[in-house]
CSV table of C-alpha atoms in Angstrom, one decimal:
chain,number,residue,atom,x,y,z
A,1,MET,CA,15.6,2.6,-48.2
A,2,SER,CA,11.6,1.7,-47.4
A,3,VAL,CA,9.8,4.4,-47.1
A,4,GLN,CA,9.5,4.0,-43.6
A,5,GLU,CA,13.6,4.1,-42.7
A,6,TYR,CA,13.4,7.3,-44.8
A,7,LEU,CA,10.2,8.7,-43.1
A,8,ASP,CA,12.1,8.2,-40.0
A,9,LYS,CA,15.8,10.1,-40.5
A,10,HIS,CA,14.5,12.9,-42.4
A,11,LEU,CA,11.7,13.6,-38.7
A,12,LEU,CA,15.8,13.2,-36.9
A,13,SER,CA,17.4,15.9,-39.1
A,14,ARG,CA,14.8,18.3,-39.0
A,15,LYS,CA,14.4,17.7,-34.4
A,16,ILE,CA,19.3,18.3,-34.9
A,17,GLU,CA,17.8,21.5,-37.8
A,18,ASP,CA,14.8,22.6,-34.8
A,19,ALA,CA,18.0,22.4,-31.6
A,20,VAL,CA,21.1,23.7,-33.5
A,21,ASN,CA,18.7,26.9,-33.9
A,22,ALA,CA,17.5,26.7,-30.4
A,23,ALA,CA,20.7,26.8,-28.8
A,24,VAL,CA,21.7,29.5,-31.4
A,25,ARG,CA,18.8,31.6,-30.4
A,26,ALA,CA,19.2,30.8,-26.6
A,27,LYS,CA,23.4,32.5,-26.4
A,28,THR,CA,23.9,29.4,-24.6
A,29,PRO,CA,27.6,28.7,-22.8
A,30,ASP,CA,27.6,24.9,-23.6
A,31,PRO,CA,25.4,24.1,-27.3
A,32,VAL,CA,27.3,20.1,-27.1
A,33,LEU,CA,25.1,20.5,-23.6
A,34,PHE,CA,22.1,22.3,-24.8
A,35,ILE,CA,21.6,21.0,-27.7
A,36,SER,CA,21.3,17.1,-26.5
A,37,ASN,CA,18.3,17.9,-23.4
A,38,HIS,CA,16.7,19.6,-26.3
A,39,MET,CA,16.6,16.3,-28.8
A,40,ARG,CA,15.8,13.7,-24.9
A,41,LYS,CA,13.3,15.9,-24.9
A,42,ALA,CA,12.4,15.7,-28.6
A,43,VAL,CA,12.3,12.5,-29.1
A,44,GLN,CA,8.8,10.6,-27.3
A,45,SER,CA,9.9,7.7,-25.8
A,46,VAL,CA,8.4,4.3,-26.2
A,47,ILE,CA,8.4,1.3,-24.3
A,48,THR,CA,11.4,-0.9,-26.1
A,49,LYS,CA,11.4,-4.3,-23.9
A,50,ILE,CA,9.6,-5.7,-20.8
A,51,LYS,CA,12.2,-7.8,-19.0
A,52,ALA,CA,10.8,-9.9,-15.6
A,53,ARG,CA,11.4,-12.2,-13.1
A,54,GLN,CA,11.2,-14.5,-10.1
A,55,ILE,CA,12.9,-12.8,-6.5
A,56,LEU,CA,11.8,-13.1,-3.0
A,57,ASP,CA,9.7,-11.5,-0.6
A,58,SER,CA,10.0,-10.6,3.2
A,59,ARG,CA,8.6,-13.6,4.2
A,60,GLY,CA,11.1,-15.8,1.9
A,61,ILE,CA,8.4,-16.2,-0.8
A,62,PRO,CA,8.5,-15.9,-4.4
A,63,THR,CA,7.0,-12.7,-6.3
A,64,VAL,CA,7.6,-10.4,-9.0
A,65,GLU,CA,9.3,-7.8,-10.3
A,66,VAL,CA,9.9,-6.4,-13.7
A,67,ASP,CA,12.1,-4.1,-15.1
A,68,LEU,CA,10.9,-1.5,-18.1
A,69,HIS,CA,12.7,-0.2,-20.0
A,70,THR,CA,11.9,3.2,-23.1
A,71,ASN,CA,14.2,5.9,-24.7
A,72,LYS,CA,14.4,7.3,-20.6
A,73,GLY,CA,16.4,3.7,-19.4
A,74,MET,CA,15.3,1.0,-17.0
A,75,PHE,CA,11.9,1.1,-14.0
A,76,ARG,CA,11.7,-1.6,-10.9
A,77,ALA,CA,9.3,-2.9,-9.9
A,78,SER,CA,7.8,-5.7,-7.7
A,79,VAL,CA,5.0,-6.4,-6.6
A,80,PRO,CA,4.2,-7.5,-2.2
A,81,SER,CA,2.3,-10.2,-1.5
A,82,GLY,CA,-0.2,-11.1,1.0
A,83,ASN,CA,-0.9,-13.2,4.2
A,84,SER,CA,-4.0,-15.0,2.7
A,85,THR,CA,-6.4,-13.4,-0.2
A,86,GLY,CA,-10.0,-14.1,0.0
A,87,MET,CA,-12.4,-14.4,-3.2
A,88,TYR,CA,-13.5,-11.1,-4.1
A,89,GLU,CA,-9.1,-9.8,-4.7
A,90,ALA,CA,-8.1,-10.0,-7.7
A,91,VAL,CA,-5.8,-13.7,-8.0
A,92,GLU,CA,-2.5,-13.8,-7.7
A,93,LEU,CA,-0.6,-16.4,-9.8
A,94,ARG,CA,1.5,-19.1,-8.6
A,95,ASP,CA,2.8,-22.7,-9.7
A,96,GLY,CA,1.1,-24.6,-7.2
A,97,ASP,CA,4.4,-27.3,-7.5
A,98,LYS,CA,4.8,-28.0,-3.7
A,99,GLY,CA,8.7,-29.5,-4.8
A,100,VAL,CA,9.4,-25.2,-6.2
A,101,TYR,CA,9.1,-23.1,-3.1
A,102,LEU,CA,6.0,-25.1,-1.4
A,103,GLY,CA,4.0,-24.7,-4.5
A,104,ASN,CA,4.8,-20.8,-4.6
A,105,SER,CA,7.0,-19.7,-7.2
A,106,VAL,CA,6.0,-17.5,-10.2
A,107,ALA,CA,7.4,-18.5,-13.1
A,108,LYS,CA,4.0,-18.7,-14.7
A,109,ALA,CA,3.1,-15.4,-14.0
A,110,VAL,CA,6.9,-14.3,-14.4
A,111,LYS,CA,6.9,-15.7,-18.0
A,112,ASN,CA,3.4,-14.4,-18.6
A,113,ILE,CA,5.2,-10.9,-18.4
A,114,ASN,CA,8.1,-11.8,-20.6
A,115,GLU,CA,6.3,-13.6,-24.0
A,116,LYS,CA,2.6,-11.8,-23.2
A,117,ILE,CA,2.5,-9.1,-21.8
A,118,SER,CA,6.0,-7.8,-23.3
A,119,GLU,CA,5.0,-8.5,-26.7
A,120,ALA,CA,1.9,-7.0,-26.0
A,121,LEU,CA,3.0,-3.5,-25.0
A,122,ILE,CA,6.3,-2.7,-27.0
A,123,GLY,CA,6.1,0.6,-28.9
A,124,MET,CA,3.3,1.8,-26.6
A,125,ASP,CA,3.6,4.9,-24.5
A,126,PRO,CA,4.4,5.0,-20.4
A,127,THR,CA,2.8,8.0,-20.5
A,128,LEU,CA,-0.4,6.9,-21.3
A,129,GLN,CA,-1.3,4.9,-18.0
A,130,SER,CA,-4.7,3.5,-18.6
A,131,GLN,CA,-4.0,2.7,-22.5
A,132,ILE,CA,-1.8,0.8,-21.6
A,133,ASP,CA,-3.7,-1.5,-18.4
A,134,GLN,CA,-6.5,-1.4,-20.6
A,135,ALA,CA,-4.6,-4.1,-22.9
A,136,MET,CA,-3.0,-6.0,-19.7
A,137,ILE,CA,-7.0,-6.7,-19.1
A,138,ASP,CA,-8.3,-6.8,-22.7
A,139,LEU,CA,-5.1,-9.8,-23.0
A,140,ASP,CA,-6.1,-11.2,-19.3
A,141,LYS,CA,-9.9,-11.9,-20.4
A,142,THR,CA,-11.1,-12.8,-17.2
A,143,GLU,CA,-13.0,-10.6,-14.1
A,144,LYS,CA,-10.2,-11.0,-11.7
A,145,LYS,CA,-7.3,-11.5,-13.5
A,146,GLY,CA,-6.4,-14.6,-13.6
A,147,GLU,CA,-4.9,-15.7,-16.5
A,148,LEU,CA,-2.2,-13.6,-16.1
A,149,GLY,CA,-1.9,-13.2,-12.7
A,150,VAL,CA,-2.8,-10.2,-10.4
A,151,ASN,CA,1.3,-10.1,-9.7
A,152,ALA,CA,2.4,-9.5,-13.3
A,153,ILE,CA,-0.3,-7.0,-14.3
A,154,LEU,CA,0.8,-5.2,-11.6
A,155,ALA,CA,4.2,-5.0,-11.0
A,156,VAL,CA,3.6,-3.9,-15.0
A,157,SER,CA,1.8,-1.6,-14.4
A,158,ILE,CA,3.7,0.2,-11.6
A,159,ALA,CA,6.9,-0.2,-13.5
A,160,ALA,CA,4.9,1.1,-16.3
A,161,CYS,CA,3.8,4.0,-13.9
A,162,LYS,CA,7.1,4.9,-12.9
A,163,ALA,CA,8.5,5.2,-17.2
A,164,GLY,CA,5.5,8.0,-17.0
A,165,ALA,CA,6.8,9.8,-14.4
A,166,ALA,CA,10.1,10.1,-15.8
A,167,GLU,CA,8.6,10.5,-19.4
A,168,LYS,CA,7.7,14.3,-17.9
A,169,GLU,CA,10.2,14.8,-15.9
A,170,VAL,CA,8.0,14.9,-12.9
A,171,PRO,CA,8.1,13.0,-9.4
A,172,LEU,CA,6.4,10.0,-9.6
A,173,TYR,CA,3.6,10.9,-6.5
A,174,LYS,CA,3.5,14.6,-9.2
A,175,HIS,CA,2.4,11.9,-12.1
A,176,ILE,CA,-0.4,10.1,-10.0
A,177,SER,CA,-1.5,13.0,-8.8
A,178,ASP,CA,-2.1,14.0,-12.7
A,179,LEU,CA,-2.8,10.4,-13.5
A,180,SER,CA,-6.1,10.9,-11.0
A,181,GLY,CA,-6.8,14.6,-12.0
A,182,LYS,CA,-5.6,16.3,-8.0
A,183,THR,CA,-3.4,18.9,-7.6
A,184,SER,CA,-2.1,18.8,-4.0
A,185,PRO,CA,-0.6,15.9,-2.9
A,186,THR,CA,-0.4,15.5,0.8
A,187,LEU,CA,1.6,13.6,3.4
A,188,PRO,CA,0.0,10.7,5.3
A,189,VAL,CA,0.0,10.2,9.1
A,190,PRO,CA,1.5,6.6,8.9
A,191,ALA,CA,0.3,3.8,11.6
A,192,PHE,CA,2.8,2.2,12.4
A,193,THR,CA,2.8,-1.0,13.5
A,194,VAL,CA,3.6,-1.7,17.6
A,195,ILE,CA,2.6,-4.8,18.4
A,196,SER,CA,1.7,-7.7,15.7
A,197,GLY,CA,-0.3,-10.4,17.0
A,198,GLY,CA,-2.6,-12.1,15.5
A,199,LYS,CA,-1.5,-15.0,12.0
A,200,ARG,CA,1.6,-12.6,11.5
A,201,ALA,CA,3.3,-13.4,15.4
A,202,GLY,CA,3.9,-16.4,17.9
A,203,ASN,CA,2.0,-14.9,20.8
A,204,ASN,CA,-1.6,-15.3,21.6
A,205,LEU,CA,-2.8,-12.5,20.9
A,206,ALA,CA,-6.4,-12.7,18.9
A,207,ILE,CA,-5.9,-9.3,16.6
A,208,GLN,CA,-3.1,-9.1,13.9
A,209,GLU,CA,-1.7,-5.5,14.8
A,210,ILE,CA,-1.5,-2.4,17.5
A,211,MET,CA,-0.8,1.2,15.6
A,212,ILE,CA,0.2,4.3,16.4
A,213,LEU,CA,-0.7,7.0,15.1
A,214,PRO,CA,1.8,10.9,15.3
A,215,THR,CA,-1.6,13.0,15.2
A,216,GLY,CA,-0.2,16.3,16.7
A,217,ALA,CA,3.1,16.2,13.8
A,218,SER,CA,3.6,18.9,12.6
A,219,ARG,CA,5.4,17.3,9.6
A,220,PHE,CA,5.8,14.1,8.5
A,221,GLU,CA,9.3,14.6,9.6
A,222,GLU,CA,8.6,14.7,12.9
A,223,ALA,CA,5.8,11.5,12.1
A,224,LEU,CA,8.6,9.3,11.7
A,225,ARG,CA,10.7,11.0,14.9
A,226,MET,CA,7.7,10.1,17.2
A,227,GLY,CA,6.8,6.5,15.8
A,228,SER,CA,10.5,5.3,16.0
A,229,GLU,CA,10.9,7.4,19.5
A,230,THR,CA,7.1,5.7,21.1
A,231,TYR,CA,8.8,2.3,19.3
A,232,HIS,CA,11.4,2.2,21.1
A,233,HIS,CA,9.9,3.6,24.5
A,234,LEU,CA,7.6,0.2,24.2
A,235,LYS,CA,11.2,-2.6,23.6
A,236,VAL,CA,12.2,-1.2,27.2
A,237,VAL,CA,8.5,-1.2,28.3
A,238,ILE,CA,7.9,-4.6,27.7
A,239,THR,CA,11.1,-5.9,28.8
A,240,GLU,CA,10.7,-4.7,32.1
A,241,LYS,CA,7.5,-7.2,31.7
A,242,PHE,CA,8.0,-10.0,29.6
A,243,GLY,CA,12.2,-10.0,29.6
A,244,ALA,CA,14.1,-9.4,26.1
A,245,CYS,CA,12.8,-12.3,24.6
A,246,GLY,CA,8.9,-10.0,24.8
A,247,CYS,CA,10.4,-7.8,22.3
A,248,ASN,CA,10.5,-10.5,19.2
A,249,VAL,CA,9.0,-9.3,16.7
A,250,GLY,CA,6.3,-10.2,13.9
A,251,GLU,CA,5.9,-10.5,10.1
A,252,ASP,CA,5.5,-5.9,9.4
A,253,GLY,CA,8.0,-5.6,13.3
A,254,GLY,CA,5.8,-5.1,15.0
A,255,PHE,CA,6.4,-6.6,19.0
A,256,ALA,CA,5.5,-9.9,19.4
A,257,PRO,CA,4.8,-10.1,23.4
A,258,ASN,CA,2.8,-12.9,24.9
A,259,VAL,CA,0.2,-10.3,26.6
A,260,SER,CA,-3.5,-12.5,27.4
A,261,SER,CA,-5.7,-9.5,26.6
A,262,PHE,CA,-6.2,-6.8,24.4
A,263,LYS,CA,-5.7,-4.4,27.4
A,264,GLU,CA,-2.9,-6.0,28.7
A,265,ALA,CA,-1.5,-4.9,25.1
A,266,LEU,CA,-3.3,-1.8,25.1
A,267,ASP,CA,-1.6,-0.8,28.3
A,268,LEU,CA,1.4,-2.0,27.3
A,269,VAL,CA,1.6,1.2,24.1
A,270,LYS,CA,-0.2,3.7,26.5
A,271,GLU,CA,2.5,3.5,28.8
A,272,ALA,CA,5.3,3.2,26.2
A,273,ILE,CA,3.3,6.8,24.2
A,274,SER,CA,4.0,8.0,27.9
A,275,ARG,CA,6.7,8.0,28.8
A,276,SER,CA,7.7,9.5,24.9
A,277,GLY,CA,6.2,12.9,26.4
A,278,TYR,CA,3.3,12.5,22.8
A,279,ASN,CA,0.5,11.4,25.3
A,280,GLU,CA,-1.8,14.2,23.5
A,281,LYS,CA,-0.3,14.1,19.7
A,282,VAL,CA,-0.8,10.0,19.4
A,283,LYS,CA,-3.4,8.2,18.3
A,284,ILE,CA,-4.3,4.2,18.3
A,285,ALA,CA,-5.6,1.9,15.7
A,286,LEU,CA,-5.8,-1.5,15.1
A,287,ASP,CA,-6.7,-3.9,13.3
A,288,VAL,CA,-8.2,-6.9,14.2
A,289,ALA,CA,-9.1,-9.4,11.2
A,290,ALA,CA,-11.3,-10.5,13.3
A,291,THR,CA,-12.2,-13.1,9.8
A,292,ASN,CA,-9.1,-15.1,11.6
A,293,PHE,CA,-11.0,-15.7,14.5
A,294,CYS,CA,-14.8,-16.2,13.3
A,295,ILE,CA,-16.2,-19.2,14.1
A,296,GLY,CA,-20.4,-19.3,13.2
A,297,THR,CA,-20.9,-16.2,14.2
A,298,ARG,CA,-18.9,-15.9,16.9
A,299,TYR,CA,-15.3,-15.5,18.3
A,300,ASP,CA,-13.0,-17.3,19.3
A,301,LEU,CA,-10.2,-14.6,21.4
A,302,ASP,CA,-8.1,-18.3,22.1
A,303,PHE,CA,-7.9,-19.6,18.7
A,304,LYS,CA,-4.2,-20.0,19.1
A,305,SER,CA,-4.1,-21.8,21.6
A,306,PRO,CA,-5.4,-24.6,21.3
A,307,GLN,CA,-5.6,-26.3,24.8
A,308,LYS,CA,-8.0,-22.8,25.7
A,309,LEU,CA,-9.8,-23.4,22.2
A,310,GLY,CA,-13.6,-22.4,22.7
A,311,GLN,CA,-12.5,-21.2,25.9
A,312,ASP,CA,-13.0,-17.2,25.2
A,313,PHE,CA,-16.2,-17.0,22.3
A,314,LYS,CA,-17.6,-13.8,21.9
A,315,SER,CA,-21.1,-13.5,20.1
A,316,ALA,CA,-20.5,-10.0,18.2
A,317,GLU,CA,-22.3,-8.2,20.8
A,318,ASP,CA,-19.8,-8.6,23.1
A,319,MET,CA,-17.2,-7.6,20.7
A,320,ILE,CA,-18.8,-4.5,20.0
A,321,GLU,CA,-19.6,-4.1,23.8
A,322,LEU,CA,-15.4,-4.6,24.1
A,323,TYR,CA,-14.6,-2.4,21.3
A,324,GLN,CA,-16.6,0.8,23.3
A,325,GLU,CA,-14.9,0.0,26.0
A,326,LEU,CA,-11.6,-0.2,24.5
A,327,CYS,CA,-12.4,3.3,22.9
A,328,THR,CA,-13.4,4.4,26.3
A,329,GLU,CA,-10.2,3.6,27.7
A,330,TYR,CA,-8.1,4.3,24.9
A,331,PRO,CA,-7.6,7.3,22.9
A,332,ILE,CA,-8.2,5.1,19.6
A,333,PHE,CA,-8.8,6.2,16.3
A,334,SER,CA,-9.6,3.6,13.9
A,335,ILE,CA,-10.7,0.3,14.4
A,336,GLU,CA,-10.0,-2.4,11.3
A,337,ASP,CA,-12.2,-5.7,10.1
A,338,PRO,CA,-14.2,-5.6,14.2
A,339,PHE,CA,-16.2,-8.8,12.7
A,340,ASP,CA,-15.9,-11.0,9.8
A,341,LYS,CA,-16.0,-9.9,6.6
A,342,GLU,CA,-18.9,-11.6,5.7
A,343,ASP,CA,-21.3,-9.7,8.9
A,344,TRP,CA,-22.5,-6.8,6.9
A,345,GLU,CA,-25.0,-6.7,9.4
A,346,HIS,CA,-23.0,-5.4,12.4
A,347,PHE,CA,-20.4,-3.5,10.4
A,348,LYS,CA,-23.4,-1.3,10.2
A,349,HIS,CA,-24.6,-1.2,13.4
A,350,PHE,CA,-20.7,-0.6,14.9
A,351,SER,CA,-20.3,2.3,11.9
A,352,SER,CA,-23.3,3.3,13.3
A,353,LEU,CA,-22.2,4.5,16.6
A,354,GLY,CA,-19.8,6.3,15.7
A,355,ILE,CA,-17.1,6.1,17.9
A,356,CYS,CA,-13.7,5.6,15.5
A,357,GLN,CA,-13.5,5.3,12.3
A,358,VAL,CA,-14.3,1.8,11.2
A,359,VAL,CA,-11.4,1.0,8.2
A,360,GLY,CA,-13.2,-2.4,5.6
A,361,GLY,CA,-10.2,-4.5,5.1
A,362,ASP,CA,-11.2,-7.8,4.3
A,363,LEU,CA,-14.7,-6.3,4.0
A,364,LEU,CA,-14.0,-4.8,0.6
A,365,SER,CA,-10.8,-6.4,-0.8
A,366,SER,CA,-10.8,-3.5,-2.8
A,367,ASN,CA,-13.6,-4.8,-4.5
A,368,ALA,CA,-15.5,-1.8,-6.1
A,369,LYS,CA,-18.6,-4.0,-6.1
A,370,ARG,CA,-18.3,-4.6,-1.8
A,371,MET,CA,-17.3,-1.5,-1.7
A,372,GLU,CA,-20.4,-0.1,-3.1
A,373,ARG,CA,-22.8,-2.4,-1.7
A,374,ALA,CA,-21.0,-0.9,1.4
A,375,THR,CA,-21.5,3.0,0.5
A,376,THR,CA,-25.7,2.0,0.2
A,377,GLU,CA,-25.6,0.5,3.4
A,378,SER,CA,-23.2,3.0,5.1
A,379,ALA,CA,-20.6,-0.4,6.6
A,380,CYS,CA,-17.4,1.8,7.7
A,381,ASN,CA,-16.7,4.7,6.8
A,382,GLY,CA,-13.0,4.0,6.9
A,383,PHE,CA,-11.1,2.0,2.8
A,384,LEU,CA,-8.2,0.1,3.2
A,385,LEU,CA,-6.7,0.2,-0.9
A,386,LYS,CA,-4.1,-2.9,-1.1
A,387,VAL,CA,-2.9,-2.4,-4.3
A,388,ASN,CA,-2.1,-6.2,-5.6
A,389,GLN,CA,-6.5,-7.0,-4.6
A,390,VAL,CA,-6.8,-4.6,-7.4
A,391,GLY,CA,-4.7,-5.3,-10.0
A,392,THR,CA,-3.7,-1.6,-11.8
A,393,VAL,CA,-2.8,1.5,-11.3
A,394,THR,CA,-5.8,2.6,-13.4
A,395,GLU,CA,-7.8,0.2,-11.4
A,396,ILE,CA,-6.3,1.6,-7.8
A,397,ILE,CA,-7.3,4.7,-9.4
A,398,GLU,CA,-11.1,4.3,-9.9
A,399,VAL,CA,-11.6,2.1,-6.0
A,400,VAL,CA,-9.7,5.6,-4.8
A,401,LYS,CA,-12.1,8.0,-6.6
A,402,GLN,CA,-15.4,5.3,-4.9
A,403,SER,CA,-13.7,5.8,-1.5
A,404,LYS,CA,-13.9,10.0,-2.1
A,405,GLU,CA,-17.2,9.8,-3.0
A,406,ALA,CA,-18.5,7.8,-0.5
A,407,HIS,CA,-16.8,10.5,1.9
A,408,TRP,CA,-14.7,7.4,3.7
A,409,GLY,CA,-11.0,7.6,5.4
A,410,MET,CA,-8.5,6.6,3.7
A,411,VAL,CA,-5.8,4.0,4.5
A,412,VAL,CA,-3.0,3.2,1.5
A,413,ALA,CA,-1.7,-0.3,3.4
A,414,HIS,CA,1.5,-2.3,2.5
A,415,ARG,CA,0.9,-6.4,2.7
A,416,CYS,CA,2.2,-9.1,5.2
A,417,GLY,CA,5.0,-10.3,2.0
A,418,GLU,CA,6.8,-6.9,0.6
A,419,THR,CA,9.9,-5.9,-0.7
A,420,VAL,CA,12.2,-3.0,-1.0
A,421,ASP,CA,9.9,-1.3,-4.2
A,422,SER,CA,8.4,2.3,-2.2
A,423,PHE,CA,5.6,2.1,-4.9
A,424,VAL,CA,3.3,3.1,-1.8
A,425,ALA,CA,4.5,5.9,-0.1
A,426,ASP,CA,4.2,8.1,-3.7
A,427,LEU,CA,0.9,6.6,-4.5
A,428,ALA,CA,-0.7,7.7,-0.2
A,429,VAL,CA,1.4,11.0,-1.2
A,430,GLY,CA,-0.5,11.1,-4.9
A,431,LEU,CA,-3.7,10.4,-4.4
A,432,ALA,CA,-4.3,12.4,-0.6
A,433,SER,CA,-5.1,8.7,1.0
A,434,GLY,CA,-4.3,11.1,4.4
A,435,GLN,CA,-2.8,7.3,6.0
A,436,ILE,CA,-0.3,4.7,5.2
A,437,LYS,CA,0.3,1.5,7.4
A,438,ALA,CA,3.1,0.4,6.8
A,439,GLY,CA,4.1,-1.5,9.8
A,440,ALA,CA,7.1,-0.7,12.3
A,441,PRO,CA,9.4,2.1,12.0
A,442,CYS,CA,11.9,-0.8,11.4
A,443,ARG,CA,13.0,-3.6,9.0
A,444,GLY,CA,14.2,-2.8,5.3
A,445,GLU,CA,11.2,-3.2,3.6
A,446,ARG,CA,9.1,-1.2,6.0
A,447,LEU,CA,10.8,1.8,6.2
A,448,GLU,CA,11.9,2.1,2.8
A,449,LYS,CA,7.6,3.2,2.4
A,450,TYR,CA,8.5,5.8,5.1
A,451,ASN,CA,12.3,7.4,4.1
A,452,GLN,CA,10.7,8.0,0.5
A,453,LEU,CA,8.1,9.7,2.3
A,454,LEU,CA,10.5,11.9,4.1
A,455,ARG,CA,12.2,12.4,0.9
A,456,ILE,CA,9.0,13.2,-0.8
A,457,GLU,CA,8.5,15.2,2.2
A,458,GLU,CA,12.0,17.6,1.6
A,459,GLU,CA,11.2,17.9,-2.0
A,460,LEU,CA,7.8,19.9,-1.5
A,461,GLY,CA,9.9,21.8,0.7
A,462,ASP,CA,7.4,25.0,2.3
A,463,GLN,CA,4.8,23.9,-0.3
A,464,ALA,CA,4.4,20.0,1.9
A,465,MET,CA,1.1,19.4,4.2
A,466,TYR,CA,1.5,16.4,6.4
A,467,VAL,CA,-2.4,15.8,7.2
A,468,GLY,CA,-2.1,15.9,11.0
A,469,GLU,CA,-5.0,16.7,13.2
A,470,ASP,CA,-7.5,17.0,9.8
A,471,ILE,CA,-6.6,13.0,8.8
A,472,ARG,CA,-9.8,12.1,7.2
A,473,GLN,CA,-10.3,15.1,5.2
């Protein structure tokens, strides 16, 4: 018998003896169960196995899923993927072989997990999130995680976070709250996608999303009901004007009627809110995604209509005038990416007007350096967090702290290519983000996030706090 085997056996005997003595002191009616539970708590879990595979996301495009095993069980995580990736975000590793999934296979990322990351993490304590994440960062050795792939690293980081929560025997959102130094989890206001456009839908609408926010709800459960009812009223409104074909949906579940202008789309939403009876309780948010239709210094609102190409160009000043007009006519609370991601000057000018929350999505790309510049230049007052732009739970917490220090509103966001993993719901609660956008109140991969928030609210009971009107605080 080796020295290590002798010590392991000796320690196990001591733990059994401690458990028996504890059962005697407790005078428990079921000593076997008591001893079993006592032993389970006494044995510290470590990562024993990591197995990754390729699965398909909500668009039918490959992504990474990981099963991380500890003494407590198996913990699964899968990562989302964006419709397009920017130069400022972490690198998503894809194989590039056009003969396999049109080049979108993630076999290399999966192999990196099964061979490199697994070897580095086996034996580590799952509660030590920062150490696990740093081990992967050190293994990658690139600034944007281009060696192992952010899709590989993030999947393992999320799975480890779930394992850490289980080891501590606390809910995932509570574990995330502990990691971030917060003590009061809060239920965020959901931003439900109701109309899709841009690159997310086949209509002529240039902007990417129109969303509704039930800020007037008293609980998340009520907010979900308000969102669902308004969504279904909107279906009727659209059918009346465009017929059933107008109710086809985009990639994140929003309806995609072939409207001719921003105002026509907003009128449909306004009517649906009115019919639902929630006029004073529901706000509107826009995700313009202006980079998608910026040509030089101008914005082509007909970029999806080749026969009209170049007929409706707007300058940045024209866009500001349009946004001001829309905010006057409609209850718009927030506008995301109103200008091209490199148009810092107009972001700054528009933010200085103070007419709505100005969210930096493509502008910031969840990138710490760009967030620092935006803070210095007052380029926006809202931050869109996309977890796969960052790469690890530890780094996510750091950029969130950066956002909070800037006193920005914060939106935890889904991606175009989603999975049924509900991690971002727990993340939004644990980090007290205040806002979450996870798509329409339909489609399983979107609803899983909203349904998880329902479960969390139920679990918190009287301690549950829904942000509501205090959305930016």
